XYZ file of C-alpha atoms in Angstrom:
289
model
C 62.330 -48.700 27.288
C 61.387 -50.978 30.301
C 64.192 -52.261 32.435
C 65.658 -55.669 31.396
C 65.250 -58.735 33.458
C 68.013 -59.403 36.077
C 68.953 -56.070 37.267
C 67.668 -54.078 40.361
C 65.653 -51.786 38.257
C 63.717 -54.661 36.790
C 62.943 -55.969 40.353
C 61.681 -52.538 41.354
C 59.588 -52.454 38.171
C 57.903 -55.710 38.889
C 57.392 -54.727 42.597
C 55.741 -51.547 41.517
C 53.301 -53.137 39.254
C 52.435 -55.890 41.721
C 51.834 -53.206 44.493
C 49.503 -51.369 42.131
C 47.492 -54.508 41.376
C 47.318 -55.383 45.041
C 46.184 -51.968 46.010
C 43.579 -51.979 43.220
C 42.315 -55.404 44.184
C 41.819 -54.347 47.938
C 39.898 -51.206 46.922
C 37.718 -52.954 44.501
C 36.990 -55.786 46.950
C 36.103 -53.337 49.669
C 33.545 -51.603 47.365
C 32.187 -55.016 46.182
C 31.775 -56.691 49.421
C 31.182 -53.648 51.604
C 28.614 -51.867 49.495
C 27.393 -53.611 46.337
C 26.756 -57.281 47.699
C 24.811 -56.187 50.706
C 22.395 -54.289 48.738
C 22.128 -57.034 45.977
C 23.659 -54.632 43.360
C 25.406 -55.713 40.361
C 28.901 -54.635 39.750
C 30.307 -54.238 36.309
C 31.964 -56.779 33.980
C 32.876 -60.291 35.081
C 32.321 -59.289 38.635
C 28.706 -58.326 37.833
C 28.124 -61.672 35.930
C 29.675 -63.487 38.990
C 27.202 -61.763 41.230
C 24.293 -62.507 38.975
C 25.060 -66.274 38.930
C 25.435 -66.130 42.692
C 22.190 -64.313 43.178
C 20.448 -66.977 40.758
C 22.182 -70.242 41.973
C 23.270 -69.343 45.450
C 26.511 -71.282 45.087
C 29.381 -71.025 44.809
C 30.784 -67.782 46.151
C 31.258 -64.863 43.616
C 34.993 -65.137 44.066
C 34.915 -68.634 42.723
C 32.761 -67.607 39.649
C 35.009 -64.831 39.124
C 37.996 -67.128 38.895
C 36.258 -69.664 36.633
C 34.787 -66.917 34.121
C 38.272 -65.420 33.747
C 39.772 -68.633 32.150
C 38.784 -67.847 28.554
C 39.713 -64.190 29.071
C 43.243 -65.255 30.104
C 43.651 -66.975 26.792
C 42.507 -63.942 24.951
C 45.075 -61.881 27.017
C 47.782 -64.312 26.004
C 46.956 -64.288 22.299
C 45.804 -60.671 21.601
C 47.831 -58.398 23.973
C 51.158 -59.776 25.253
C 52.714 -62.442 27.333
C 53.633 -59.808 30.054
C 50.218 -58.465 30.151
C 48.863 -61.979 30.620
C 51.128 -62.731 33.489
C 50.431 -59.562 35.375
C 46.717 -59.852 34.646
C 46.844 -63.380 35.977
C 48.494 -62.016 39.317
C 45.947 -59.226 39.400
C 42.835 -61.640 39.003
C 44.469 -63.876 41.617
C 44.904 -61.096 44.023
C 41.315 -59.938 43.397
C 39.960 -63.337 43.998
C 41.716 -63.648 47.145
C 40.609 -60.152 48.273
C 36.937 -60.959 47.440
C 37.251 -63.778 49.991
C 39.298 -61.904 52.605
C 38.336 -58.118 52.515
C 34.889 -58.133 53.828
C 34.403 -54.652 55.489
C 31.318 -54.373 57.707
C 30.032 -50.995 56.521
C 26.363 -51.398 57.512
C 25.244 -48.588 55.228
C 21.540 -48.772 54.927
C 20.982 -45.954 52.471
C 21.397 -47.407 48.978
C 22.309 -44.050 47.489
C 25.345 -43.697 49.725
C 26.204 -47.417 48.902
C 25.955 -46.491 45.164
C 28.421 -43.518 45.565
C 30.884 -45.282 47.943
C 30.889 -48.611 46.254
C 31.089 -47.128 42.714
C 33.937 -44.794 43.698
C 35.958 -47.572 45.461
C 35.608 -50.091 42.693
C 36.229 -47.486 40.012
C 39.510 -46.358 41.949
C 40.631 -49.935 42.228
C 40.281 -50.541 38.604
C 42.077 -47.278 37.669
C 45.037 -47.971 39.994
C 45.303 -51.461 38.773
C 45.302 -50.316 35.122
C 48.343 -48.059 35.878
C 50.280 -51.129 36.052
C 51.271 -53.440 33.083
C 48.243 -55.660 33.726
C 44.745 -55.492 34.991
C 42.446 -57.148 37.570
C 41.329 -59.581 34.860
C 37.770 -59.650 33.547
C 36.439 -57.472 30.789
C 39.458 -55.164 31.348
C 41.446 -57.696 29.198
C 39.011 -57.142 26.294
C 38.887 -53.454 27.020
C 42.699 -53.014 26.789
C 42.554 -55.061 23.372
C 39.968 -52.868 21.987
C 41.819 -49.745 23.170
C 45.147 -50.856 21.596
C 43.363 -51.779 18.347
C 40.949 -48.856 17.925
C 41.621 -46.328 20.775
C 38.254 -46.706 22.340
C 38.332 -45.461 25.919
C 38.496 -48.233 28.680
C 35.806 -46.734 30.942
C 33.287 -46.330 28.032
C 33.898 -49.842 26.710
C 33.366 -51.298 30.249
C 30.141 -49.178 30.567
C 28.646 -50.621 27.324
C 29.584 -54.187 28.486
C 27.699 -53.543 31.710
C 24.579 -52.494 29.955
C 24.324 -56.059 28.735
C 24.834 -57.486 32.188
C 22.244 -55.219 33.681
C 19.768 -56.196 30.941
C 20.159 -59.897 32.183
C 19.879 -58.547 35.764
C 16.281 -57.418 34.949
C 15.182 -61.000 34.616
C 16.173 -61.985 38.172
C 16.427 -58.745 40.256
C 13.852 -56.150 41.154
C 13.854 -53.038 39.044
C 15.152 -50.801 41.825
C 18.284 -52.935 42.383
C 19.060 -52.796 38.628
C 18.606 -49.060 38.636
C 20.848 -48.712 41.628
C 23.400 -50.933 39.956
C 23.253 -48.716 36.771
C 24.036 -45.636 38.916
C 26.808 -47.462 40.647
C 28.362 -48.623 37.456
C 28.204 -45.129 36.037
C 30.128 -43.935 39.223
C 32.499 -46.661 38.837
C 33.195 -45.765 35.108
C 33.522 -42.017 35.880
C 36.063 -42.715 38.633
C 37.961 -45.167 36.364
C 38.347 -42.650 33.651
C 39.329 -39.951 36.292
C 42.122 -42.240 37.722
C 43.330 -43.202 34.165
C 43.693 -39.586 33.279
C 44.584 -37.661 36.513
C 48.348 -38.949 36.446
C 48.692 -38.076 32.721
C 47.179 -34.492 32.596
C 49.594 -31.699 31.959
C 49.314 -28.112 31.078
C 50.585 -26.689 27.774
C 51.337 -22.867 27.740
C 51.630 -20.749 24.691
C 53.429 -17.517 25.604
C 53.723 -14.442 23.289
C 56.326 -11.930 24.613
C 59.114 -9.744 23.356
C 61.125 -11.070 26.207
C 60.952 -14.689 24.986
C 64.600 -15.247 25.387
C 64.475 -14.453 29.117
C 61.282 -16.443 29.707
C 62.656 -19.455 27.778
C 65.896 -19.357 29.915
C 63.851 -19.128 33.107
C 61.730 -22.151 32.170
C 64.756 -24.197 31.580
C 66.738 -23.105 34.622
C 64.147 -22.526 37.280
C 61.386 -24.758 36.292
C 63.767 -27.500 34.906
C 61.442 -27.887 31.856
C 62.250 -27.755 28.183
C 60.565 -25.388 25.854
C 60.179 -24.664 22.088
C 60.302 -21.341 20.318
C 57.738 -21.154 17.564
C 57.598 -18.390 14.924
C 54.325 -16.417 14.711
C 52.964 -13.283 13.108
C 50.681 -10.499 14.391
C 47.318 -10.816 12.664
C 46.870 -6.997 12.657
C 50.385 -5.594 12.517
C 51.879 -8.476 10.603
C 55.105 -8.103 12.692
C 57.019 -11.289 13.460
C 56.666 -12.786 16.927
C 58.243 -15.482 18.870
C 55.999 -17.922 20.661
C 57.313 -19.894 23.645
C 55.709 -23.354 23.981
C 56.193 -25.233 27.316
C 54.528 -28.119 28.903
C 54.384 -28.364 32.884
C 52.595 -30.338 35.497
C 49.513 -28.963 37.202
C 51.600 -27.896 40.152
C 54.127 -25.927 38.068
C 51.547 -23.968 36.087
C 51.237 -21.263 38.717
C 55.100 -20.915 39.035
C 55.223 -20.545 35.230
C 52.501 -17.925 35.221
C 54.399 -15.884 38.013
C 57.740 -16.447 36.108
C 56.300 -15.077 32.784
C 54.675 -12.016 34.274
C 57.555 -11.180 36.445
C 59.680 -11.028 33.247
C 57.021 -9.346 31.001
C 53.860 -7.955 32.727
C 52.498 -7.352 29.027
C 52.959 -11.057 27.914
C 50.091 -12.908 26.402
C 49.842 -16.490 27.888
C 47.343 -19.219 26.828
C 46.890 -22.319 29.046
C 45.594 -25.560 27.539
C 44.851 -28.932 29.424
C 46.256 -32.003 27.708
C 45.043 -35.499 28.116
C 48.429 -37.279 27.626
C 52.138 -35.993 27.212
C 54.543 -38.631 26.112
C 58.345 -38.080 25.908
C 61.430 -37.165 27.962
C 60.514 -35.735 31.254
C 57.050 -36.983 31.103
C 55.544 -40.435 30.516
C 56.902 -43.255 28.411
C 54.574 -44.772 25.853
C 52.905 -47.670 27.614
C 53.327 -51.045 25.855
C 51.874 -54.118 27.275
C-alpha cells in the first residue's frame, strides 16, 4: 500500500516519483536534441510525430508540437488509467517539454551509426527510468500503460509497433537512409527501455535438494536475511522422499547463496533460475497506477 497523503513518507514518495520523471526527461531530451535531431532522424511515439511535423512545416519547435499532441492523451490517461497517473504524467510531459527546450547538448557526432546507438540508448534509458515512477513522460506511453494493464502487452513492444506507423509516414517526407537510421535508433531505444524496465525487477530463484536442508534453510534466514520455503519431492529413481529448499534472492546474493549451500553440503543439487518479476514482502510491491 502506498503512503497516505499528509505524512512524511508520502512527501518522500512524491519526491522520488518526480525525481525519476525529471531524470528521465533530461536523458530523453539529451538523446533527442543531441543525436536524433541533428541527423534528421525520427524518434518514437509522439516525439517522432512532433519531429515529423517540424521537418515538414518548419514551425513551431518540436517541444511545442509535443505539448499540443499530448492533450488528447492526457484525457485518455485521466479516463482509462487513474487520476494519480494523469497528474504524474502531466508533470512528466511538462518536464520533458521544458527539457526539450533547455537541454541541447552540442555533441557534434558526425557518424550516424554512433548517433543511432547513443541517441537510442539515452532516450530508452530516459523512458525506462520515468516508467519506474507512478507516471510517464506522456506521449504514447500513456496508451502503452493502458494496454499493458488491460492485456499484459509489453510496453517496449507496443511502442515499437506504434513507431512502425510513424516511420511509414516518415518515408513520404524523409530520405530512405534517414528512415532506416531512425528504425535502428527506435530499436535501440525499445531494447534499452525493456532492459531498464526489467533490470530492477530481476531476481534469482534457487531450488536446492540436500539432506542438510534444515541447516541450509536456517542459514538462508539468518545469514542472507531471506525467507525460504520447504517443498516435498521424491527421487525419480530411488523414490525416496526429499526436501527441496526454494529461495528467491537478488543478483548480488546468488553467489553468497551458492557458497552457503556448498559449505553446508558439498553434494547438494542446486538449480538457479532467472525471474522477470517477484512481488511480495521483501521484494517489489505490486505497482498500481
